[in-house]
Amino acid sequence: MGASSWQYIEPYAEDVAAALATTRQREFERLFIHGTHWVGLQPAGQSFTSVDDLDDLWEDETFGGEGTHTIIDVWEVIDAEAYDDSHTVRPLSDEESMELFGSAEPTRGDFERAQEHYAARHPGSDGLWDMPRWSAWCRPLKDADGANTVIAFWGRSGD
């Protein structure tokens, strides 16, 4: 399938790991519980009920090389200063936020403008900046009153 990019705008939670877990579980339910696309990946006699049921499949060459091309493909929140690594989500630092969004406290509009600017510079790209594959970034987004109302997660999956 190749690499693909994805994004999620979710209700703000001060605990990024908790927001990530909630979003991954909801996406898992959409794909594996309510969808049929991934039925062939389920070992005979085993049903998936939570995103945690996928852990063993990452070792499987078919699934591990393909992934889901969704937020399910990342599960570890790392520090803003850490190195982007496989299956990690890294909150952007204020400096990175300034560089990408023009603000240390970006709004959803700033996020959307940055995405449009990236797409204009990289025609045909479905990406949001050039993070390594199998990783993601996140950043809380402010509303007009300056409150964190949502958190953006965006990343890349695939080979």
Short mmCIF file of N, CA and C in Angstrom, two decimals:
data_model
loop_
_atom_site.label_atom_id
_atom_site.label_comp_id
_atom_site.label_asym_id
_atom_site.label_seq_id
_atom_site.Cartn_x
_atom_site.Cartn_y
_atom_site.Cartn_z
N MET A 1 0.82 -1.19 0.00
CA MET A 1 0.00 0.00 0.00
C MET A 1 0.87 1.25 0.00
N GLY A 2 2.07 1.22 0.56
CA GLY A 2 2.92 2.39 0.62
C GLY A 2 2.62 3.24 1.84
N ALA A 3 3.33 4.35 1.93
CA ALA A 3 3.15 5.24 3.07
C ALA A 3 1.91 6.11 2.88
N SER A 4 1.30 6.47 3.97
CA SER A 4 0.18 7.39 3.94
C SER A 4 0.20 8.24 5.19
N SER A 5 -0.45 9.37 5.10
CA SER A 5 -0.54 10.28 6.24
C SER A 5 -1.96 10.30 6.76
N TRP A 6 -2.10 10.64 8.02
CA TRP A 6 -3.41 10.70 8.65
C TRP A 6 -3.41 11.81 9.68
N GLN A 7 -4.59 12.24 10.05
CA GLN A 7 -4.72 13.26 11.10
C GLN A 7 -6.03 13.05 11.85
N TYR A 8 -6.01 13.46 13.11
CA TYR A 8 -7.19 13.41 13.97
C TYR A 8 -7.20 14.69 14.79
N ILE A 9 -8.35 15.30 14.90
CA ILE A 9 -8.57 16.45 15.78
C ILE A 9 -9.53 15.94 16.85
N GLU A 10 -9.05 15.88 18.07
CA GLU A 10 -9.79 15.24 19.16
C GLU A 10 -10.04 16.21 20.30
N PRO A 11 -11.04 15.93 21.14
CA PRO A 11 -11.26 16.77 22.32
C PRO A 11 -9.98 16.82 23.16
N TYR A 12 -9.71 17.99 23.70
CA TYR A 12 -8.50 18.19 24.47
C TYR A 12 -8.53 17.38 25.76
N ALA A 13 -7.40 16.78 26.07
CA ALA A 13 -7.17 16.13 27.35
C ALA A 13 -5.76 16.49 27.77
N GLU A 14 -5.60 16.92 29.00
CA GLU A 14 -4.27 17.31 29.46
C GLU A 14 -3.30 16.15 29.39
N ASP A 15 -3.81 14.95 29.58
CA ASP A 15 -3.00 13.74 29.49
C ASP A 15 -3.00 13.25 28.04
N VAL A 16 -1.91 13.52 27.33
CA VAL A 16 -1.82 13.17 25.92
C VAL A 16 -1.95 11.66 25.73
N ALA A 17 -1.34 10.89 26.61
CA ALA A 17 -1.42 9.43 26.49
C ALA A 17 -2.86 8.94 26.60
N ALA A 18 -3.63 9.56 27.48
CA ALA A 18 -5.04 9.17 27.62
C ALA A 18 -5.83 9.55 26.37
N ALA A 19 -5.57 10.74 25.82
CA ALA A 19 -6.26 11.16 24.59
C ALA A 19 -5.89 10.23 23.44
N LEU A 20 -4.63 9.84 23.38
CA LEU A 20 -4.19 8.91 22.34
C LEU A 20 -4.88 7.56 22.50
N ALA A 21 -4.92 7.04 23.71
CA ALA A 21 -5.55 5.74 23.95
C ALA A 21 -7.03 5.75 23.57
N THR A 22 -7.72 6.81 23.92
CA THR A 22 -9.14 6.93 23.59
C THR A 22 -9.35 6.97 22.08
N THR A 23 -8.53 7.73 21.40
CA THR A 23 -8.65 7.86 19.95
C THR A 23 -8.31 6.56 19.25
N ARG A 24 -7.26 5.88 19.71
CA ARG A 24 -6.89 4.59 19.11
C ARG A 24 -8.00 3.56 19.29
N GLN A 25 -8.60 3.52 20.48
CA GLN A 25 -9.67 2.55 20.72
C GLN A 25 -10.88 2.84 19.85
N ARG A 26 -11.25 4.11 19.72
CA ARG A 26 -12.38 4.47 18.87
C ARG A 26 -12.11 4.09 17.41
N GLU A 27 -10.89 4.35 16.94
CA GLU A 27 -10.55 4.00 15.56
C GLU A 27 -10.51 2.48 15.38
N PHE A 28 -10.02 1.77 16.38
CA PHE A 28 -10.03 0.31 16.35
C PHE A 28 -11.46 -0.20 16.20
N GLU A 29 -12.38 0.34 16.98
CA GLU A 29 -13.77 -0.11 16.90
C GLU A 29 -14.36 0.18 15.52
N ARG A 30 -13.99 1.32 14.95
CA ARG A 30 -14.49 1.67 13.62
C ARG A 30 -13.99 0.66 12.58
N LEU A 31 -12.72 0.29 12.65
CA LEU A 31 -12.14 -0.60 11.65
C LEU A 31 -12.39 -2.08 11.91
N PHE A 32 -12.21 -2.50 13.16
CA PHE A 32 -12.22 -3.93 13.45
C PHE A 32 -13.55 -4.44 13.98
N ILE A 33 -14.29 -3.64 14.66
CA ILE A 33 -15.56 -4.08 15.22
C ILE A 33 -16.69 -3.79 14.23
N HIS A 34 -16.74 -2.56 13.72
CA HIS A 34 -17.83 -2.17 12.82
C HIS A 34 -17.47 -2.34 11.35
N GLY A 35 -16.19 -2.43 11.04
CA GLY A 35 -15.75 -2.58 9.65
C GLY A 35 -15.43 -4.03 9.34
N THR A 36 -15.17 -4.30 8.08
CA THR A 36 -14.85 -5.67 7.68
C THR A 36 -13.52 -5.77 6.97
N HIS A 37 -12.86 -4.67 6.76
CA HIS A 37 -11.62 -4.65 5.98
C HIS A 37 -10.53 -5.52 6.58
N TRP A 38 -10.48 -5.65 7.89
CA TRP A 38 -9.37 -6.31 8.57
C TRP A 38 -9.70 -7.72 9.05
N VAL A 39 -10.83 -8.25 8.66
CA VAL A 39 -11.25 -9.56 9.14
C VAL A 39 -10.21 -10.63 8.87
N GLY A 40 -9.56 -10.61 7.72
CA GLY A 40 -8.57 -11.61 7.38
C GLY A 40 -7.35 -11.63 8.28
N LEU A 41 -7.11 -10.58 9.02
CA LEU A 41 -5.96 -10.54 9.92
C LEU A 41 -6.23 -11.22 11.25
N GLN A 42 -7.47 -11.45 11.58
CA GLN A 42 -7.79 -12.07 12.86
C GLN A 42 -7.48 -13.56 12.82
N PRO A 43 -6.63 -14.04 13.73
CA PRO A 43 -6.35 -15.47 13.78
C PRO A 43 -7.65 -16.25 14.01
N ALA A 44 -7.73 -17.45 13.42
CA ALA A 44 -8.94 -18.27 13.54
C ALA A 44 -9.32 -18.46 15.00
N GLY A 45 -10.59 -18.27 15.29
CA GLY A 45 -11.10 -18.46 16.63
C GLY A 45 -10.83 -17.32 17.59
N GLN A 46 -10.15 -16.27 17.15
CA GLN A 46 -9.85 -15.14 18.03
C GLN A 46 -10.62 -13.92 17.56
N SER A 47 -11.28 -13.28 18.49
CA SER A 47 -11.95 -12.04 18.13
C SER A 47 -11.22 -10.89 18.80
N PHE A 48 -11.27 -9.75 18.14
CA PHE A 48 -10.64 -8.55 18.68
C PHE A 48 -11.71 -7.74 19.40
N THR A 49 -11.43 -7.33 20.62
CA THR A 49 -12.36 -6.49 21.35
C THR A 49 -11.75 -5.16 21.73
N SER A 50 -10.43 -5.07 21.70
CA SER A 50 -9.78 -3.80 22.03
C SER A 50 -8.52 -3.65 21.20
N VAL A 51 -8.04 -2.42 21.12
CA VAL A 51 -6.84 -2.13 20.36
C VAL A 51 -5.65 -2.92 20.93
N ASP A 52 -5.68 -3.26 22.20
CA ASP A 52 -4.59 -4.04 22.80
C ASP A 52 -4.49 -5.43 22.19
N ASP A 53 -5.58 -5.94 21.62
CA ASP A 53 -5.56 -7.26 20.98
C ASP A 53 -4.66 -7.29 19.76
N LEU A 54 -4.29 -6.14 19.23
CA LEU A 54 -3.45 -6.08 18.04
C LEU A 54 -1.97 -6.22 18.35
N ASP A 55 -1.58 -6.11 19.61
CA ASP A 55 -0.16 -6.09 19.95
C ASP A 55 0.63 -7.23 19.33
N ASP A 56 0.12 -8.44 19.41
CA ASP A 56 0.84 -9.58 18.87
C ASP A 56 0.95 -9.52 17.35
N LEU A 57 0.00 -8.88 16.69
CA LEU A 57 0.02 -8.83 15.24
C LEU A 57 1.15 -7.97 14.69
N TRP A 58 1.69 -7.05 15.47
CA TRP A 58 2.77 -6.20 14.97
C TRP A 58 4.01 -7.03 14.66
N GLU A 59 4.12 -8.19 15.27
CA GLU A 59 5.23 -9.09 14.98
C GLU A 59 5.00 -9.87 13.70
N ASP A 60 3.77 -9.94 13.23
CA ASP A 60 3.42 -10.66 12.01
C ASP A 60 3.86 -9.82 10.80
N GLU A 61 4.55 -10.44 9.87
CA GLU A 61 5.09 -9.72 8.72
C GLU A 61 4.00 -9.04 7.89
N THR A 62 2.87 -9.70 7.70
CA THR A 62 1.80 -9.13 6.90
C THR A 62 1.24 -7.88 7.54
N PHE A 63 0.86 -7.98 8.81
CA PHE A 63 0.27 -6.84 9.49
C PHE A 63 1.31 -5.80 9.85
N GLY A 64 2.44 -6.25 10.41
CA GLY A 64 3.47 -5.32 10.86
C GLY A 64 4.06 -4.48 9.74
N GLY A 65 4.12 -5.02 8.54
CA GLY A 65 4.63 -4.27 7.41
C GLY A 65 3.61 -3.33 6.80
N GLU A 66 2.36 -3.64 7.02
CA GLU A 66 1.28 -2.86 6.44
C GLU A 66 0.69 -1.86 7.43
N GLY A 67 0.41 -2.31 8.64
CA GLY A 67 -0.25 -1.46 9.62
C GLY A 67 -1.68 -1.15 9.20
N THR A 68 -2.26 -0.18 9.86
CA THR A 68 -3.64 0.19 9.57
C THR A 68 -3.75 1.52 8.84
N HIS A 69 -2.65 2.26 8.75
CA HIS A 69 -2.64 3.59 8.14
C HIS A 69 -3.59 4.52 8.88
N THR A 70 -3.61 4.35 10.20
CA THR A 70 -4.41 5.18 11.10
C THR A 70 -3.60 5.43 12.37
N ILE A 71 -4.20 6.13 13.30
CA ILE A 71 -3.58 6.42 14.58
C ILE A 71 -3.30 5.14 15.39
N ILE A 72 -3.91 4.05 15.02
CA ILE A 72 -3.65 2.77 15.69
C ILE A 72 -2.18 2.40 15.57
N ASP A 73 -1.50 2.86 14.54
CA ASP A 73 -0.12 2.48 14.28
C ASP A 73 0.89 3.13 15.22
N VAL A 74 0.44 4.02 16.08
CA VAL A 74 1.33 4.64 17.08
C VAL A 74 0.73 4.44 18.46
N TRP A 75 1.57 4.21 19.45
CA TRP A 75 1.02 3.96 20.78
C TRP A 75 1.85 4.48 21.94
N GLU A 76 3.03 4.96 21.71
CA GLU A 76 3.86 5.44 22.81
C GLU A 76 4.06 6.94 22.71
N VAL A 77 3.68 7.68 23.75
CA VAL A 77 3.92 9.12 23.80
C VAL A 77 5.31 9.33 24.37
N ILE A 78 6.12 10.10 23.66
CA ILE A 78 7.48 10.40 24.10
C ILE A 78 7.59 11.89 24.40
N ASP A 79 8.69 12.30 25.01
CA ASP A 79 8.92 13.70 25.33
C ASP A 79 9.17 14.52 24.07
N ALA A 80 8.88 15.81 24.15
CA ALA A 80 9.06 16.71 23.02
C ALA A 80 10.52 16.75 22.57
N GLU A 81 11.45 16.49 23.46
CA GLU A 81 12.87 16.54 23.12
C GLU A 81 13.40 15.20 22.61
N ALA A 82 12.59 14.15 22.67
CA ALA A 82 13.03 12.81 22.27
C ALA A 82 13.09 12.69 20.75
N TYR A 83 13.80 11.67 20.32
CA TYR A 83 13.93 11.36 18.90
C TYR A 83 12.68 10.64 18.41
N ASP A 84 12.12 11.08 17.28
CA ASP A 84 10.98 10.39 16.68
C ASP A 84 11.39 8.97 16.35
N ASP A 85 10.63 8.01 16.85
CA ASP A 85 10.95 6.61 16.64
C ASP A 85 9.69 5.87 16.21
N SER A 86 9.84 4.63 15.79
CA SER A 86 8.70 3.85 15.35
C SER A 86 7.63 3.76 16.42
N HIS A 87 6.40 3.99 15.99
CA HIS A 87 5.20 3.82 16.81
C HIS A 87 5.12 4.81 17.96
N THR A 88 5.75 5.98 17.80
CA THR A 88 5.73 7.00 18.85
C THR A 88 4.94 8.23 18.42
N VAL A 89 4.44 8.93 19.43
CA VAL A 89 3.79 10.23 19.25
C VAL A 89 4.59 11.22 20.07
N ARG A 90 5.03 12.29 19.40
CA ARG A 90 5.83 13.30 20.09
C ARG A 90 5.11 14.64 20.07
N PRO A 91 4.83 15.20 21.26
CA PRO A 91 4.28 16.56 21.30
C PRO A 91 5.31 17.54 20.73
N LEU A 92 4.87 18.47 19.92
CA LEU A 92 5.78 19.47 19.39
C LEU A 92 6.21 20.44 20.48
N SER A 93 7.45 20.86 20.42
CA SER A 93 7.93 21.90 21.33
C SER A 93 7.35 23.24 20.89
N ASP A 94 7.46 24.24 21.77
CA ASP A 94 7.00 25.59 21.40
C ASP A 94 7.76 26.11 20.18
N GLU A 95 9.07 25.82 20.11
CA GLU A 95 9.88 26.29 18.99
C GLU A 95 9.41 25.64 17.68
N GLU A 96 9.14 24.35 17.71
CA GLU A 96 8.65 23.67 16.50
C GLU A 96 7.27 24.19 16.12
N SER A 97 6.46 24.45 17.12
CA SER A 97 5.13 24.99 16.86
C SER A 97 5.24 26.37 16.18
N MET A 98 6.16 27.19 16.66
CA MET A 98 6.38 28.51 16.03
C MET A 98 6.80 28.33 14.58
N GLU A 99 7.69 27.38 14.33
CA GLU A 99 8.18 27.16 12.97
C GLU A 99 7.07 26.66 12.05
N LEU A 100 6.26 25.74 12.51
CA LEU A 100 5.23 25.14 11.66
C LEU A 100 3.96 25.97 11.55
N PHE A 101 3.55 26.55 12.67
CA PHE A 101 2.26 27.24 12.71
C PHE A 101 2.35 28.76 12.81
N GLY A 102 3.55 29.27 13.10
CA GLY A 102 3.70 30.70 13.30
C GLY A 102 3.24 31.15 14.67
N SER A 103 3.02 30.19 15.57
CA SER A 103 2.55 30.50 16.92
C SER A 103 2.95 29.38 17.87
N ALA A 104 3.31 29.76 19.08
CA ALA A 104 3.58 28.76 20.12
C ALA A 104 2.27 28.23 20.69
N GLU A 105 1.17 28.91 20.41
CA GLU A 105 -0.15 28.49 20.86
C GLU A 105 -1.10 28.49 19.67
N PRO A 106 -0.93 27.53 18.77
CA PRO A 106 -1.71 27.53 17.53
C PRO A 106 -3.19 27.25 17.74
N THR A 107 -3.97 27.76 16.82
CA THR A 107 -5.40 27.48 16.77
C THR A 107 -5.65 26.41 15.71
N ARG A 108 -6.88 25.98 15.63
CA ARG A 108 -7.23 25.02 14.58
C ARG A 108 -7.03 25.65 13.21
N GLY A 109 -7.33 26.94 13.10
CA GLY A 109 -7.10 27.66 11.85
C GLY A 109 -5.62 27.67 11.47
N ASP A 110 -4.74 27.89 12.45
CA ASP A 110 -3.30 27.84 12.20
C ASP A 110 -2.89 26.47 11.68
N PHE A 111 -3.45 25.43 12.29
CA PHE A 111 -3.16 24.06 11.89
C PHE A 111 -3.59 23.84 10.43
N GLU A 112 -4.80 24.25 10.10
CA GLU A 112 -5.32 24.06 8.75
C GLU A 112 -4.52 24.87 7.72
N ARG A 113 -4.14 26.11 8.07
CA ARG A 113 -3.33 26.92 7.15
C ARG A 113 -1.97 26.28 6.92
N ALA A 114 -1.37 25.75 7.98
CA ALA A 114 -0.07 25.09 7.83
C ALA A 114 -0.18 23.87 6.94
N GLN A 115 -1.27 23.13 7.09
CA GLN A 115 -1.49 21.96 6.24
C GLN A 115 -1.64 22.39 4.77
N GLU A 116 -2.40 23.43 4.52
CA GLU A 116 -2.58 23.93 3.15
C GLU A 116 -1.26 24.42 2.57
N HIS A 117 -0.47 25.10 3.40
CA HIS A 117 0.83 25.60 2.96
C HIS A 117 1.75 24.44 2.59
N TYR A 118 1.75 23.39 3.41
CA TYR A 118 2.57 22.21 3.12
C TYR A 118 2.11 21.57 1.81
N ALA A 119 0.81 21.40 1.64
CA ALA A 119 0.28 20.78 0.43
C ALA A 119 0.64 21.60 -0.81
N ALA A 120 0.64 22.92 -0.69
CA ALA A 120 1.00 23.77 -1.83
C ALA A 120 2.47 23.61 -2.20
N ARG A 121 3.32 23.41 -1.21
CA ARG A 121 4.76 23.23 -1.47
C ARG A 121 5.08 21.82 -1.94
N HIS A 122 4.21 20.85 -1.64
CA HIS A 122 4.44 19.45 -1.97
C HIS A 122 3.22 18.90 -2.71
N PRO A 123 3.01 19.32 -3.96
CA PRO A 123 1.83 18.87 -4.71
C PRO A 123 1.73 17.34 -4.75
N GLY A 124 0.52 16.85 -4.59
CA GLY A 124 0.29 15.42 -4.61
C GLY A 124 0.54 14.73 -3.30
N SER A 125 1.04 15.46 -2.32
CA SER A 125 1.31 14.86 -1.02
C SER A 125 0.04 14.86 -0.19
N ASP A 126 -0.16 13.77 0.54
CA ASP A 126 -1.28 13.75 1.48
C ASP A 126 -0.76 13.95 2.90
N GLY A 127 0.48 14.38 3.01
CA GLY A 127 1.15 14.47 4.30
C GLY A 127 0.98 15.79 5.01
N LEU A 128 1.34 15.76 6.25
CA LEU A 128 1.43 16.95 7.08
C LEU A 128 2.84 17.00 7.64
N TRP A 129 3.74 17.57 6.91
CA TRP A 129 5.12 17.70 7.29
C TRP A 129 5.85 16.37 7.21
N ASP A 130 7.10 16.41 7.43
CA ASP A 130 7.93 15.27 7.10
C ASP A 130 8.45 14.52 8.32
N MET A 131 7.55 14.05 9.16
CA MET A 131 7.99 13.21 10.26
C MET A 131 8.33 11.83 9.70
N PRO A 132 9.14 11.05 10.42
CA PRO A 132 9.46 9.70 9.94
C PRO A 132 8.21 8.83 9.86
N ARG A 133 8.26 7.85 8.99
CA ARG A 133 7.16 6.90 8.90
C ARG A 133 7.02 6.15 10.21
N TRP A 134 5.80 5.69 10.46
CA TRP A 134 5.45 4.97 11.69
C TRP A 134 5.61 5.84 12.93
N SER A 135 5.43 7.14 12.77
CA SER A 135 5.49 8.04 13.92
C SER A 135 4.47 9.15 13.74
N ALA A 136 4.29 9.93 14.80
CA ALA A 136 3.30 11.01 14.77
C ALA A 136 3.74 12.15 15.67
N TRP A 137 3.12 13.29 15.44
CA TRP A 137 3.29 14.47 16.28
C TRP A 137 1.92 14.87 16.81
N CYS A 138 1.92 15.68 17.86
CA CYS A 138 0.65 16.20 18.36
C CYS A 138 0.87 17.59 18.93
N ARG A 139 -0.23 18.33 19.03
CA ARG A 139 -0.18 19.67 19.61
C ARG A 139 -1.59 20.08 20.01
N PRO A 140 -1.77 20.60 21.24
CA PRO A 140 -3.08 21.19 21.59
C PRO A 140 -3.33 22.40 20.72
N LEU A 141 -4.60 22.62 20.38
CA LEU A 141 -4.98 23.78 19.58
C LEU A 141 -5.93 24.64 20.39
N LYS A 142 -5.70 25.94 20.35
CA LYS A 142 -6.48 26.90 21.13
C LYS A 142 -7.74 27.33 20.38
N ASP A 143 -8.73 27.77 21.16
CA ASP A 143 -9.90 28.39 20.56
C ASP A 143 -9.71 29.91 20.60
N ALA A 144 -10.72 30.65 20.17
CA ALA A 144 -10.63 32.11 20.11
C ALA A 144 -10.40 32.74 21.48
N ASP A 145 -10.82 32.06 22.54
CA ASP A 145 -10.63 32.58 23.90
C ASP A 145 -9.30 32.16 24.51
N GLY A 146 -8.47 31.42 23.77
CA GLY A 146 -7.17 31.00 24.26
C GLY A 146 -7.18 29.71 25.07
N ALA A 147 -8.29 29.02 25.07
CA ALA A 147 -8.37 27.75 25.81
C ALA A 147 -8.03 26.58 24.89
N ASN A 148 -7.37 25.57 25.45
CA ASN A 148 -7.14 24.34 24.70
C ASN A 148 -8.46 23.60 24.62
N THR A 149 -8.97 23.47 23.41
CA THR A 149 -10.25 22.77 23.24
C THR A 149 -10.09 21.44 22.51
N VAL A 150 -9.06 21.36 21.66
CA VAL A 150 -8.81 20.13 20.92
C VAL A 150 -7.31 19.86 20.88
N ILE A 151 -6.98 18.63 20.54
CA ILE A 151 -5.59 18.26 20.31
C ILE A 151 -5.51 17.62 18.93
N ALA A 152 -4.51 18.04 18.17
CA ALA A 152 -4.30 17.48 16.84
C ALA A 152 -3.23 16.39 16.94
N PHE A 153 -3.52 15.26 16.35
CA PHE A 153 -2.56 14.17 16.15
C PHE A 153 -2.40 14.01 14.65
N TRP A 154 -1.17 13.94 14.15
CA TRP A 154 -0.96 13.65 12.75
C TRP A 154 0.32 12.86 12.58
N GLY A 155 0.28 11.93 11.62
CA GLY A 155 1.41 11.05 11.46
C GLY A 155 1.46 10.38 10.11
N ARG A 156 2.43 9.46 10.01
CA ARG A 156 2.65 8.71 8.77
C ARG A 156 2.76 7.24 9.09
N SER A 157 2.15 6.43 8.26
CA SER A 157 2.20 4.98 8.40
C SER A 157 2.65 4.37 7.09
N GLY A 158 3.12 3.15 7.15
CA GLY A 158 3.44 2.41 5.95
C GLY A 158 4.90 2.38 5.61
N ASP A 159 5.18 1.57 4.58
CA ASP A 159 6.56 1.37 4.17
C ASP A 159 6.98 2.33 3.08
#
